[in-house]
Amino acid sequence: MLREEPVVMPKLKAAKPFGISKQVVWEAYEKVKANKGAAGVDGESIEEFEEDLKGNLYKLWNRMSSGTYFPPPVRAVEIPKKGKGVRTLGVPTVADRIAQTVVRSYLEPDVEPMFHPDSYGYRPGRSALDAVATCRKRCWRRDWVIDLDIRAFFDSIPHSLMLKAVSRHTDLRWVILYIERWLVAPLQREDGTLVQRDRGTPQGSAISPILANLFLHYAFDTWLTKEFPFVSFERYADDAVVHCKTKAQAQYVLRAIAERMGSVWSFIPTRRASCTARTITARSPTSTSGSTSWATPSAHACRRARTIITSSTSLRRSRVTPRKRWARRSAPGGLTGAVT
């Protein structure tokens, strides 16, 4: 009688908790390579990363698929601004830029179609030239504009609201997980010191543009469209122009925007009057005749919009270039309102 040999089943590899395509990782690498960019805190260039390209990409895919990928600190690079101050850019490592591009490729198809048609910054097939062209056309129909610039926007985005917006548009746990880790990844200065972050997203990273657009879609675009359907606007990242028919309407919308920015960034306008002065800074504790003044009662004062109202006649007759201010700037450093 023959004895049956036991059948030995091959051991199956445990499935990864997160289903991330290797093809998407490869495509993300190609995009990062095309964009070039500087090295991060590890000093590794794209050429050095490619010396063991297959191994590096597999390691990144394996860690992301397992939920064990933790982003390294972001290298902080200070770029001088025109005039005063500096702008801090965040430079992730090559591998981290690839990881961010992977997450962006999964998130972007879900959020891009619902973005407002008058949002132009960092979007496929749109540019600052398109925003300027639309702005100039609308200036022939509306005589007053509000020029907005959200000061230190990328450095002040509330993480809780950002994650709430992301969770609304994806059910991929790993996308939310890694975005949360990127938001709190520390900045590393040139001297090696680490700066912990509890708000903001580094300007210059691959994931920041889509996060910024998603946040402002709810904080500004959707709100303005719902509350003031009679006005039109163009927004390029954290810069926007709002078109109004009359001076009184522009003043009314300006005050509402200031209050909206206050509620989003926990900055409460405590004082308000008619807006007729040429330039009024938010830091002034007093209100001159006919001016608008907002106090800055807390550390949240660094997160506020700088605003100005101007006649759009000059816009129709002057040459406008991309990202150039369409009106004279108000005094830096505060929430301001001016009528010219």
Short mmCIF file of C-alpha atoms in Angstrom, two decimals:
data_model
loop_
_atom_site.label_atom_id
_atom_site.label_comp_id
_atom_site.label_asym_id
_atom_site.label_seq_id
_atom_site.Cartn_x
_atom_site.Cartn_y
_atom_site.Cartn_z
CA MET A 1 0.00 0.00 0.00
CA LEU A 2 1.43 3.29 -1.10
CA ARG A 3 1.80 6.00 1.46
CA GLU A 4 0.72 9.47 0.37
CA GLU A 5 3.28 12.16 0.86
CA PRO A 6 2.02 15.30 2.60
CA VAL A 7 1.55 18.23 0.26
CA VAL A 8 3.62 21.22 1.29
CA MET A 9 1.95 24.49 0.32
CA PRO A 10 4.23 27.35 -0.58
CA LYS A 11 4.28 30.16 1.93
CA LEU A 12 2.41 33.16 0.71
CA LYS A 13 3.88 36.55 1.28
CA ALA A 14 1.86 38.68 3.61
CA ALA A 15 -0.06 41.32 1.72
CA LYS A 16 0.96 44.91 2.26
CA PRO A 17 -1.53 46.89 4.31
CA PHE A 18 -1.62 49.65 1.69
CA GLY A 19 -2.03 48.98 -2.01
CA ILE A 20 0.40 51.33 -3.75
CA SER A 21 1.29 50.66 -7.36
CA LYS A 22 4.98 50.30 -8.22
CA GLN A 23 4.19 51.90 -11.58
CA VAL A 24 2.93 55.02 -9.81
CA VAL A 25 6.19 55.17 -7.81
CA TRP A 26 8.17 54.97 -11.06
CA GLU A 27 6.10 57.71 -12.69
CA ALA A 28 6.56 59.87 -9.60
CA TYR A 29 10.34 59.43 -9.88
CA GLU A 30 10.25 60.53 -13.52
CA LYS A 31 8.33 63.69 -12.58
CA VAL A 32 10.79 64.52 -9.79
CA LYS A 33 13.71 63.97 -12.14
CA ALA A 34 12.15 66.26 -14.74
CA ASN A 35 11.66 69.01 -12.16
CA LYS A 36 15.28 68.64 -11.01
CA GLY A 37 15.65 70.46 -7.70
CA ALA A 38 18.27 70.69 -4.97
CA ALA A 39 19.31 68.08 -2.44
CA GLY A 40 17.57 67.80 0.92
CA VAL A 41 19.02 67.37 4.40
CA ASP A 42 20.83 64.16 3.37
CA GLY A 43 22.77 66.00 0.67
CA GLU A 44 21.79 63.38 -1.92
CA SER A 45 21.28 64.67 -5.44
CA ILE A 46 19.10 63.02 -8.08
CA GLU A 47 22.23 61.66 -9.77
CA GLU A 48 23.36 60.05 -6.53
CA PHE A 49 19.88 58.65 -5.92
CA GLU A 50 20.02 57.03 -9.38
CA GLU A 51 23.24 55.14 -8.56
CA ASP A 52 21.02 52.53 -6.89
CA LEU A 53 17.76 53.53 -8.51
CA LYS A 54 16.06 50.12 -8.40
CA GLY A 55 16.97 49.54 -4.77
CA ASN A 56 16.00 53.05 -3.64
CA LEU A 57 12.63 52.95 -5.37
CA TYR A 58 11.87 49.48 -4.01
CA LYS A 59 12.81 50.57 -0.50
CA LEU A 60 10.53 53.60 -0.78
CA TRP A 61 7.64 51.55 -2.17
CA ASN A 62 8.07 48.87 0.47
CA ARG A 63 8.02 51.36 3.34
CA MET A 64 5.08 53.32 2.00
CA SER A 65 3.08 50.15 1.35
CA SER A 66 3.86 48.90 4.87
CA GLY A 67 2.95 52.17 6.59
CA THR A 68 6.49 52.49 7.96
CA TYR A 69 7.64 55.47 5.90
CA PHE A 70 8.53 58.47 8.03
CA PRO A 71 9.63 61.62 6.20
CA PRO A 72 12.98 63.12 7.20
CA PRO A 73 13.29 66.79 8.20
CA VAL A 74 12.86 69.37 5.46
CA ARG A 75 15.85 71.57 4.64
CA ALA A 76 14.99 75.22 5.20
CA VAL A 77 16.32 77.65 2.59
CA GLU A 78 15.81 81.38 3.09
CA ILE A 79 15.18 83.44 -0.06
CA PRO A 80 15.33 87.25 0.25
CA LYS A 81 12.11 89.04 -0.62
CA LYS A 82 11.91 92.23 -2.61
CA GLY A 83 12.19 94.95 -0.03
CA LYS A 84 12.38 93.51 3.48
CA GLY A 85 12.33 90.06 5.01
CA VAL A 86 12.96 86.58 3.70
CA ARG A 87 10.81 83.74 2.42
CA THR A 88 11.55 80.29 3.84
CA LEU A 89 11.33 77.47 1.32
CA GLY A 90 11.29 73.82 2.29
CA VAL A 91 13.48 71.40 0.30
CA PRO A 92 12.62 67.73 0.92
CA THR A 93 15.01 64.92 0.06
CA VAL A 94 14.79 63.28 -3.36
CA ALA A 95 13.08 60.18 -1.94
CA ASP A 96 10.63 62.32 0.02
CA ARG A 97 9.75 64.33 -3.09
CA ILE A 98 8.98 61.06 -4.88
CA ALA A 99 6.81 59.91 -1.98
CA GLN A 100 4.90 63.21 -1.98
CA THR A 101 4.38 62.97 -5.72
CA VAL A 102 2.95 59.46 -5.26
CA VAL A 103 0.40 60.74 -2.75
CA ARG A 104 -0.40 63.70 -4.97
CA SER A 105 -1.08 61.39 -7.94
CA TYR A 106 -3.70 59.55 -5.88
CA LEU A 107 -5.30 62.66 -4.35
CA GLU A 108 -5.29 65.06 -7.31
CA PRO A 109 -7.88 63.22 -9.48
CA ASP A 110 -10.37 63.40 -6.60
CA VAL A 111 -10.02 67.12 -5.82
CA GLU A 112 -8.95 68.81 -9.06
CA PRO A 113 -12.35 68.54 -10.84
CA MET A 114 -14.19 70.26 -8.00
CA PHE A 115 -11.84 73.25 -7.67
CA HIS A 116 -13.33 76.63 -8.54
CA PRO A 117 -12.89 77.68 -12.20
CA ASP A 118 -11.39 81.00 -11.02
CA SER A 119 -8.60 79.26 -9.11
CA TYR A 120 -5.46 79.35 -11.27
CA GLY A 121 -2.43 78.57 -9.09
CA TYR A 122 -0.57 75.26 -9.46
CA ARG A 123 -3.28 73.67 -11.58
CA PRO A 124 -2.87 71.66 -14.80
CA GLY A 125 -3.46 73.76 -17.91
CA ARG A 126 -3.71 77.04 -15.98
CA SER A 127 -1.23 79.84 -15.43
CA ALA A 128 -0.82 83.31 -14.00
CA LEU A 129 -1.27 84.70 -17.52
CA ASP A 130 -4.75 83.17 -17.64
CA ALA A 131 -5.62 84.82 -14.32
CA VAL A 132 -4.37 88.21 -15.53
CA ALA A 133 -6.29 87.94 -18.81
CA THR A 134 -9.56 87.16 -16.99
CA CYS A 135 -8.91 89.95 -14.50
CA ARG A 136 -8.44 92.55 -17.21
CA LYS A 137 -11.67 91.53 -18.96
CA ARG A 138 -13.68 91.79 -15.77
CA CYS A 139 -12.22 95.19 -14.96
CA TRP A 140 -14.17 96.58 -17.92
CA ARG A 141 -17.40 95.41 -16.29
CA ARG A 142 -16.64 96.21 -12.62
CA ASP A 143 -15.17 99.53 -11.48
CA TRP A 144 -13.75 98.46 -8.12
CA VAL A 145 -11.47 95.61 -7.04
CA ILE A 146 -10.20 94.27 -3.73
CA ASP A 147 -6.61 93.08 -3.99
CA LEU A 148 -5.83 90.35 -1.43
CA ASP A 149 -2.63 88.75 -0.27
CA ILE A 150 -2.78 86.29 2.64
CA ARG A 151 0.35 86.99 4.58
CA ALA A 152 2.53 83.97 5.50
CA PHE A 153 -0.16 81.64 4.19
CA PHE A 154 1.98 78.54 3.70
CA ASP A 155 3.45 78.96 7.19
CA SER A 156 0.11 79.30 8.96
CA ILE A 157 -2.35 76.72 7.58
CA PRO A 158 -4.12 75.08 10.55
CA HIS A 159 -3.31 71.36 10.45
CA SER A 160 -6.64 70.26 11.89
CA LEU A 161 -8.63 72.04 9.18
CA MET A 162 -6.25 70.84 6.49
CA LEU A 163 -6.63 67.19 7.49
CA LYS A 164 -10.38 67.60 7.76
CA ALA A 165 -10.50 68.82 4.16
CA VAL A 166 -8.29 65.96 2.94
CA SER A 167 -10.39 63.35 4.76
CA ARG A 168 -13.47 64.65 3.02
CA HIS A 169 -12.12 63.72 -0.40
CA THR A 170 -10.30 60.42 0.06
CA ASP A 171 -10.90 57.17 1.90
CA LEU A 172 -7.29 56.01 1.46
CA ARG A 173 -5.95 55.80 5.00
CA TRP A 174 -2.35 55.91 3.87
CA VAL A 175 -2.86 59.18 1.98
CA ILE A 176 -4.17 60.85 5.15
CA LEU A 177 -1.46 59.18 7.25
CA TYR A 178 1.44 60.46 5.17
CA ILE A 179 0.00 63.94 4.70
CA GLU A 180 -0.29 64.21 8.47
CA ARG A 181 3.34 63.13 8.85
CA TRP A 182 4.50 65.65 6.25
CA LEU A 183 2.62 68.46 7.96
CA VAL A 184 4.49 67.92 11.23
CA ALA A 185 7.90 67.06 9.74
CA PRO A 186 10.41 69.50 11.27
CA LEU A 187 12.39 72.10 9.37
CA GLN A 188 16.17 71.85 9.57
CA ARG A 189 18.05 75.13 9.38
CA GLU A 190 21.48 75.59 7.86
CA ASP A 191 23.13 75.28 11.31
CA GLY A 192 21.45 71.90 11.86
CA THR A 193 18.86 73.01 14.40
CA LEU A 194 15.38 71.51 14.05
CA VAL A 195 12.24 73.63 14.15
CA GLN A 196 9.10 71.72 15.14
CA ARG A 197 5.93 72.74 13.33
CA ASP A 198 2.34 72.74 14.57
CA ARG A 199 0.90 74.64 11.60
CA GLY A 200 1.68 75.34 7.96
CA THR A 201 3.10 73.30 5.11
CA PRO A 202 6.57 73.97 3.65
CA GLN A 203 6.43 76.12 0.55
CA GLY A 204 8.39 74.28 -2.11
CA SER A 205 7.38 70.69 -1.41
CA ALA A 206 5.56 68.57 -4.00
CA ILE A 207 2.41 68.11 -1.90
CA SER A 208 2.03 71.73 -0.69
CA PRO A 209 0.39 73.26 -3.81
CA ILE A 210 -2.55 70.84 -3.90
CA LEU A 211 -2.99 71.14 -0.12
CA ALA A 212 -2.98 74.93 -0.38
CA ASN A 213 -5.59 74.90 -3.14
CA LEU A 214 -7.76 72.44 -1.22
CA PHE A 215 -7.63 74.56 1.92
CA LEU A 216 -8.43 77.82 0.15
CA HIS A 217 -11.19 76.14 -1.84
CA TYR A 218 -13.16 75.92 1.38
CA ALA A 219 -11.70 78.87 3.27
CA PHE A 220 -12.13 81.38 0.44
CA ASP A 221 -13.45 80.21 -2.96
CA THR A 222 -16.56 78.31 -1.87
CA TRP A 223 -17.35 80.77 0.91
CA LEU A 224 -17.08 83.85 -1.32
CA THR A 225 -19.19 82.26 -4.06
CA LYS A 226 -21.91 81.32 -1.59
CA GLU A 227 -21.98 84.55 0.44
CA PHE A 228 -21.44 87.01 -2.43
CA PRO A 229 -22.70 85.50 -5.69
CA PHE A 230 -22.83 88.98 -7.21
CA VAL A 231 -19.02 89.44 -7.19
CA SER A 232 -16.36 87.68 -9.25
CA PHE A 233 -12.73 86.92 -8.44
CA GLU A 234 -9.49 85.37 -9.62
CA ARG A 235 -7.16 83.57 -7.22
CA TYR A 236 -3.60 82.45 -7.82
CA ALA A 237 -2.41 80.54 -4.75
CA ASP A 238 -2.63 83.01 -1.84
CA ASP A 239 -3.16 86.11 -4.04
CA ALA A 240 -6.64 87.12 -5.20
CA VAL A 241 -8.54 89.95 -6.84
CA VAL A 242 -12.24 90.45 -6.09
CA HIS A 243 -14.32 92.57 -8.50
CA CYS A 244 -17.12 94.80 -7.21
CA LYS A 245 -19.51 97.22 -8.89
CA THR A 246 -19.42 100.09 -6.40
CA LYS A 247 -17.15 101.46 -3.71
CA ALA A 248 -19.73 100.74 -1.02
CA GLN A 249 -20.03 97.15 -2.17
CA ALA A 250 -16.25 96.75 -2.13
CA GLN A 251 -16.07 98.11 1.41
CA TYR A 252 -18.80 95.71 2.55
CA VAL A 253 -17.15 92.69 0.94
CA LEU A 254 -13.76 93.75 2.33
CA ARG A 255 -15.07 93.77 5.89
CA ALA A 256 -16.68 90.35 5.39
CA ILE A 257 -13.44 88.89 4.02
CA ALA A 258 -11.54 90.25 7.02
CA GLU A 259 -13.98 88.55 9.36
CA ARG A 260 -13.77 85.31 7.38
CA MET A 261 -9.98 85.30 7.57
CA GLY A 262 -10.32 85.95 11.27
CA SER A 263 -12.59 82.98 11.84
CA VAL A 264 -10.40 80.62 9.82
CA TRP A 265 -7.13 81.66 11.44
CA SER A 266 -8.59 82.39 14.90
CA PHE A 267 -7.87 86.08 14.41
CA ILE A 268 -10.85 88.10 15.62
CA PRO A 269 -11.32 91.64 14.27
CA THR A 270 -12.14 93.70 17.33
CA ARG A 271 -12.70 97.10 15.81
CA ARG A 272 -14.25 98.30 12.61
CA ALA A 273 -15.25 101.63 11.02
CA SER A 274 -15.85 103.03 7.56
CA CYS A 275 -13.00 102.49 5.14
CA THR A 276 -12.09 105.84 3.62
CA ALA A 277 -8.49 106.48 4.66
CA ARG A 278 -5.71 105.89 2.14
CA THR A 279 -3.58 103.58 4.28
CA ILE A 280 -4.30 102.15 7.71
CA THR A 281 -2.22 99.48 9.42
CA ALA A 282 -3.75 96.83 11.60
CA ARG A 283 -1.24 97.37 14.38
CA SER A 284 -2.51 100.84 15.14
CA PRO A 285 -4.56 100.74 18.37
CA THR A 286 -6.46 103.85 17.41
CA SER A 287 -8.80 104.63 14.55
CA THR A 288 -8.39 107.90 12.71
CA SER A 289 -11.31 109.68 11.14
CA GLY A 290 -12.91 107.48 8.54
CA SER A 291 -10.41 104.63 8.80
CA THR A 292 -10.61 100.91 9.24
CA SER A 293 -8.51 99.41 12.02
CA TRP A 294 -8.29 95.87 13.32
CA ALA A 295 -6.50 95.18 16.58
CA THR A 296 -4.10 92.25 16.88
CA PRO A 297 -4.92 90.75 20.29
CA SER A 298 -2.81 87.58 20.11
CA ALA A 299 0.02 85.71 18.44
CA HIS A 300 -2.37 84.93 15.59
CA ALA A 301 -1.74 88.46 14.33
CA CYS A 302 0.96 87.13 12.02
CA ARG A 303 -1.73 85.30 10.06
CA ARG A 304 -3.93 87.86 8.38
CA ALA A 305 -4.71 89.27 4.98
CA ARG A 306 -3.36 92.51 3.59
CA THR A 307 -6.09 94.17 1.58
CA ILE A 308 -6.56 97.24 -0.54
CA ILE A 309 -9.45 98.70 -2.52
CA THR A 310 -8.69 100.54 -5.73
CA SER A 311 -10.51 101.73 -8.80
CA SER A 312 -10.11 99.32 -11.70
CA THR A 313 -9.73 102.14 -14.23
CA SER A 314 -5.95 101.92 -13.88
CA LEU A 315 -6.13 98.17 -14.52
CA ARG A 316 -7.87 98.68 -17.83
CA ARG A 317 -5.34 101.21 -19.06
CA SER A 318 -2.07 99.83 -17.73
CA ARG A 319 0.10 96.91 -18.68
CA VAL A 320 -0.22 94.04 -16.22
CA THR A 321 2.33 91.24 -15.85
CA PRO A 322 1.92 87.88 -14.07
CA ARG A 323 2.05 87.90 -10.27
CA LYS A 324 2.58 91.69 -10.29
CA ARG A 325 0.50 93.66 -7.85
CA TRP A 326 -2.40 95.36 -9.62
CA ALA A 327 -2.56 98.17 -7.08
CA ARG A 328 -0.22 99.99 -4.74
CA ARG A 329 0.57 97.95 -1.66
CA SER A 330 -0.49 99.01 1.78
CA ALA A 331 1.93 99.19 4.66
CA PRO A 332 3.44 95.74 5.34
CA GLY A 333 2.82 93.76 8.45
CA GLY A 334 -0.88 93.89 9.04
CA LEU A 335 -4.47 93.66 7.90
CA THR A 336 -5.04 96.92 6.08
CA GLY A 337 -7.73 98.62 4.09
CA ALA A 338 -7.31 101.53 1.72
CA VAL A 339 -9.40 103.37 -0.79
CA THR A 340 -7.80 105.13 -3.74
#
